[in-house]
XYZ file of N, CA and C in Angstrom:
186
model
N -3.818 9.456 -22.721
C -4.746 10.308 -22.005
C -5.864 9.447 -21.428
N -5.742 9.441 -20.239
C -6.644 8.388 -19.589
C -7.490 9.162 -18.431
N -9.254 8.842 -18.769
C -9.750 9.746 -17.935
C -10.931 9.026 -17.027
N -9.942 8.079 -16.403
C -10.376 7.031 -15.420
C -10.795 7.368 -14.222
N -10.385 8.815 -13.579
C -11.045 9.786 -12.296
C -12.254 9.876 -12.794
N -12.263 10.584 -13.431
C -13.931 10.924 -14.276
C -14.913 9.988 -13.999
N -14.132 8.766 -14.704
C -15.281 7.794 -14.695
C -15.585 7.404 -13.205
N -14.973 7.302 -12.551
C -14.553 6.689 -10.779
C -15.479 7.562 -10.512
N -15.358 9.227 -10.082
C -15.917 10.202 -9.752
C -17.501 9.931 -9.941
N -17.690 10.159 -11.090
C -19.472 9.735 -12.085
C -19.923 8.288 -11.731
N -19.289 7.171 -11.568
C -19.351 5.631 -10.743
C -20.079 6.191 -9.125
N -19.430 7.018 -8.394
C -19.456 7.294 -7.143
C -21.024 7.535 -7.084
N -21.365 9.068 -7.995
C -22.478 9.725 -7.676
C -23.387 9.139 -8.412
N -23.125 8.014 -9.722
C -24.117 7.320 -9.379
C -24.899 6.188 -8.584
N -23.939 5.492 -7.916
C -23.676 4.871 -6.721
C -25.078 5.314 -5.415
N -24.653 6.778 -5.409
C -25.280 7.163 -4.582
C -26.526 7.699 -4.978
N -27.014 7.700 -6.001
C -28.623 8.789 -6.379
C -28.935 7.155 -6.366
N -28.755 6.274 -6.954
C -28.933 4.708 -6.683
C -29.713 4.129 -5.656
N -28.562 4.132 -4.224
C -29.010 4.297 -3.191
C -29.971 5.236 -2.722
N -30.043 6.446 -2.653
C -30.929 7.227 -2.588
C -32.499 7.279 -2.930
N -32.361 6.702 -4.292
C -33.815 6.636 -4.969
C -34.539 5.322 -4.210
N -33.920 4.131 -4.098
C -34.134 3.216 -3.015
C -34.462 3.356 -1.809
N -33.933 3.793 -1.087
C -34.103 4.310 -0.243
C -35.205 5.221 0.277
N -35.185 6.025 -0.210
C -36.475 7.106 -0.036
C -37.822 6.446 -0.468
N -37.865 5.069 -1.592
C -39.019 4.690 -2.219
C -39.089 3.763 -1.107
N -38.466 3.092 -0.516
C -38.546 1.968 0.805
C -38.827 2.918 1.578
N -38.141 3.772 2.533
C -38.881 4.728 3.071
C -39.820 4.947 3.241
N -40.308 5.930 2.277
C -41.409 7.014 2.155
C -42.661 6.420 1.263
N -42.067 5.860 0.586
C -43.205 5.525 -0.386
C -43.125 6.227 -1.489
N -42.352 7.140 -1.992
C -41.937 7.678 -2.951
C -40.795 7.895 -3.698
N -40.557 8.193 -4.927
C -39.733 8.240 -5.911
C -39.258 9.719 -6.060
N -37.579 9.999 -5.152
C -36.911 11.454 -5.419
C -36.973 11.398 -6.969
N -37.506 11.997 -7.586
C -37.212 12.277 -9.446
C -36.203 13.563 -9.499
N -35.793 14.404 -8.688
C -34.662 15.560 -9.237
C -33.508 13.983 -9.031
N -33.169 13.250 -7.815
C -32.510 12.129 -7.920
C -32.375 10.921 -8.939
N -33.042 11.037 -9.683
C -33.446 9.585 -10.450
C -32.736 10.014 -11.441
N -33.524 11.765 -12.311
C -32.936 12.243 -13.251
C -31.599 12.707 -13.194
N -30.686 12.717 -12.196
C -29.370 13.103 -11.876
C -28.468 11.421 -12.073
N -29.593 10.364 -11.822
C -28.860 9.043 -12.126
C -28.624 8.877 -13.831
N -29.844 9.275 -14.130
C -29.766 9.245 -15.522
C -28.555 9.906 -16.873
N -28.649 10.632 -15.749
C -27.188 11.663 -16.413
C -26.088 11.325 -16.091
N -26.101 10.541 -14.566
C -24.758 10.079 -15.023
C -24.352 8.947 -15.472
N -25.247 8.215 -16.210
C -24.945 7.152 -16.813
C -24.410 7.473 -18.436
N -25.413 8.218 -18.877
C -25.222 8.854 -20.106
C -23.793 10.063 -20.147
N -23.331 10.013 -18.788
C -21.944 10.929 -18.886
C -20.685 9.754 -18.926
N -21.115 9.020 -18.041
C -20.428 7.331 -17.846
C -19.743 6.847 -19.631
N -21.383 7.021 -20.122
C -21.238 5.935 -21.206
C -20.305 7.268 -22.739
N -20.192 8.669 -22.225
C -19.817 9.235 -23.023
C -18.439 9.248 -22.948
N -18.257 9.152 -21.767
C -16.384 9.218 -21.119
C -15.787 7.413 -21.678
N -16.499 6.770 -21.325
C -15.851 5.852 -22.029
C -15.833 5.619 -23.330
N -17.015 5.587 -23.983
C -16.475 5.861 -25.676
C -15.441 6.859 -26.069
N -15.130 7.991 -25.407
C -14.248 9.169 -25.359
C -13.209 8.113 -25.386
N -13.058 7.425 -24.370
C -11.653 6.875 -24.017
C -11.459 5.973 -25.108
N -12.592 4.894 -25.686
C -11.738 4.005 -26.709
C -11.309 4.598 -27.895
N -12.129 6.423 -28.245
C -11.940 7.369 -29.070
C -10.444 7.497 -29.622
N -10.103 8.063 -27.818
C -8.749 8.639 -28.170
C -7.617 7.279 -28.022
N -7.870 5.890 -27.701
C -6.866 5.267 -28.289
C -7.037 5.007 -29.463
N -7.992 4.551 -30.384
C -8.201 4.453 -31.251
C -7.004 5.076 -32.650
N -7.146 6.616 -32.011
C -6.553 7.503 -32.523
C -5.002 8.053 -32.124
N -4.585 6.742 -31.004
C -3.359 7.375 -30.636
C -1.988 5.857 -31.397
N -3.438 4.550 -31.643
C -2.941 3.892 -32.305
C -2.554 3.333 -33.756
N -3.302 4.744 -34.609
C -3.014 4.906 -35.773
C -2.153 6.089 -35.701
């Protein structure tokens, strides 16, 4: 069970709030924060899907 879209998918959009938060602070002079905090989450979704993944081999190799 491999849930390597997920991670790709969540890679993408954080990719882009990334860019974004950059961007707008070069810009504007300011910091999107609904953006920043949407990066934040997906790192912490990132870092949950992959422990998930060494989870379930873990458990598919015992």
């Amino acid at each position: 069970m491999k849930n390597n879209k997920g991670i790709i998918i969540a890679s993408i959009i954080l990719l882009y709030c990334v860019l974004d938060v950059i961007y707008t602070c070069v810009l504007y002079g300011k910091i999107n924060w609904s953006i920043l905090f949407l990066a934040t989450c997906m790192i912490g979704l990132i870092e949950v899907a992959i422990a998930n993944n060494k989870l379930l081999k873990q458990n598919i190799n015992h």
